[in-house]
Short mmCIF file of C-alpha atoms in Angstrom, two decimals:
data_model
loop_
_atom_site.label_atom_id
_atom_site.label_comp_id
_atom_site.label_asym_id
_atom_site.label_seq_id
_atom_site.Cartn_x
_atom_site.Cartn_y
_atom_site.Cartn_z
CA UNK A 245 0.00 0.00 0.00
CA UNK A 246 1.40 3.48 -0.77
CA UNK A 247 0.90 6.18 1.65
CA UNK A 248 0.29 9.09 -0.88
CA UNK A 249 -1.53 11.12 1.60
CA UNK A 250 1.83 10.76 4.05
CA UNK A 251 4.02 11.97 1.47
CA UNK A 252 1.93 14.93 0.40
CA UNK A 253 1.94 15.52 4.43
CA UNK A 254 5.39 15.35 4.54
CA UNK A 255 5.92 17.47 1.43
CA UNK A 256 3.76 20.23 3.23
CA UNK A 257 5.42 19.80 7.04
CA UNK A 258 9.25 20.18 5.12
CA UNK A 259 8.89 21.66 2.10
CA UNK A 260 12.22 22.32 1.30
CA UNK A 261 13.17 18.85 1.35
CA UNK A 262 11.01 18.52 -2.20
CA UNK A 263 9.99 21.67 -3.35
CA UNK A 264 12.28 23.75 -5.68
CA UNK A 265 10.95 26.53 -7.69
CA UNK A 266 12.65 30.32 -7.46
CA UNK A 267 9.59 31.28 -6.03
CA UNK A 268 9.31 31.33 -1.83
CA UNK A 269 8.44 28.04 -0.92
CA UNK A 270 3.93 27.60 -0.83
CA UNK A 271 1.74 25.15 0.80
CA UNK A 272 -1.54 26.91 1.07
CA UNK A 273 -2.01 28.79 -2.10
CA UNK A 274 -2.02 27.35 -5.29
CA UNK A 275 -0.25 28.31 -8.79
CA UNK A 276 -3.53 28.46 -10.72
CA UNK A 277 -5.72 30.28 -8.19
CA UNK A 278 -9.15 31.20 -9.31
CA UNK A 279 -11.68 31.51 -6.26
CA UNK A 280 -15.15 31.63 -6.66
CA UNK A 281 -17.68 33.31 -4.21
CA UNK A 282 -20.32 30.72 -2.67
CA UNK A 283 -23.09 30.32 -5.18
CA UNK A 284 -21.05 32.42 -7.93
CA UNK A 285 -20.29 31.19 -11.50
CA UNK A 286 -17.10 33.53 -12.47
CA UNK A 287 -14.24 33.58 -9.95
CA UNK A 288 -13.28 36.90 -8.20
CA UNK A 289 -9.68 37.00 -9.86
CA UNK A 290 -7.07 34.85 -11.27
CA UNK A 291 -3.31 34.40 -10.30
CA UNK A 292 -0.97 32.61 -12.36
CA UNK A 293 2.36 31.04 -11.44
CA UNK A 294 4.57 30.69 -14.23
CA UNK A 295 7.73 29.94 -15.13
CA UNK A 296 10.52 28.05 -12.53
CA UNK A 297 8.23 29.51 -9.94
CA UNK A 298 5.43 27.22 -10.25
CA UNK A 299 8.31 24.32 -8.68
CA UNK A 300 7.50 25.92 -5.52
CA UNK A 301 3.81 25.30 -5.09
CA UNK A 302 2.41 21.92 -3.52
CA UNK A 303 -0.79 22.61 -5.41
CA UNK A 304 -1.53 23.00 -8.86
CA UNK A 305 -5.57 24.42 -8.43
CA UNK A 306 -7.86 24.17 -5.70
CA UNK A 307 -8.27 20.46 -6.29
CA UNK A 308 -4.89 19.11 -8.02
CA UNK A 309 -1.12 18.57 -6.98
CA UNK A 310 1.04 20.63 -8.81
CA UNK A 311 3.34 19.13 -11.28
CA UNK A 312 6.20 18.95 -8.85
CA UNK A 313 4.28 17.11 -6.00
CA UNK A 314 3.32 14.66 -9.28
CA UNK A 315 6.88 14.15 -9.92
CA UNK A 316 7.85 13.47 -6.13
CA UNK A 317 4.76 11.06 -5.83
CA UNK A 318 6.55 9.34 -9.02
CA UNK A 319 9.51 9.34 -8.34
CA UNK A 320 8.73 7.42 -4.87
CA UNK A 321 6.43 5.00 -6.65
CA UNK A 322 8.66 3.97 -9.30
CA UNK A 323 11.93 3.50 -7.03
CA UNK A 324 9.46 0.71 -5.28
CA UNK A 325 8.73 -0.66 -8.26
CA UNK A 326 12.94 -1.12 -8.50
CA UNK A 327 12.84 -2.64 -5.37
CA UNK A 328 13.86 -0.01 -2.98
CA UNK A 329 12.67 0.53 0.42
CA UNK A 330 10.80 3.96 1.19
CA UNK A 331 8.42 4.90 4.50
CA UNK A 332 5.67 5.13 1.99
CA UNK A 333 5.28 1.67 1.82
CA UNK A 334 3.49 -1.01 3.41
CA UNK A 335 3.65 -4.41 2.08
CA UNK A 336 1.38 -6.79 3.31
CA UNK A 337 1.41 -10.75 3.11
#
């Protein structure tokens, strides 16, 4: 079993351990913000990370990883799948 939501835990508790955009390091916000007021169809505003920067955001949108918490969350999964050990696995018999 792999712990996804302990990684992405882990990612936001130490950030710089993962994250590394130019921009100062963000776990709340996301790169692609566009809030919408209760009931409302149009968001308020926009903001739009771009560039390097967007390497320092856990979340893409409201709703999705960004593509550097993707790559982590890869990375971990596919050095299991070479056999490694990692805290973000449980194997059970």
């Amino acid at each position: 079993i792999f712990d996804s939501y302990g990684l992405i835990d882990d990612i936001i508790t130490y950030p710089a351990r993962y994250l590394n955009g130019t921009a100062p390091f963000n776990i709340t916000s996301s790169a692609n913000a566009c809030p919408y007021p209760p009931y409302g169809s149009t968001p308020l505003y926009c903001t739009v990370v771009t560039g390097t920067d967007v390497d320092s955001f856990v979340w893409y949108d409201e709703l999705h990883p960004s593509e550097q918490t993707h790559r982590i969350l890869a990375r971990e999964m596919a050095s299991v799948m070479k056999g490694k050990k990692t805290k973000w696995v449980t194997w059970l018999s």
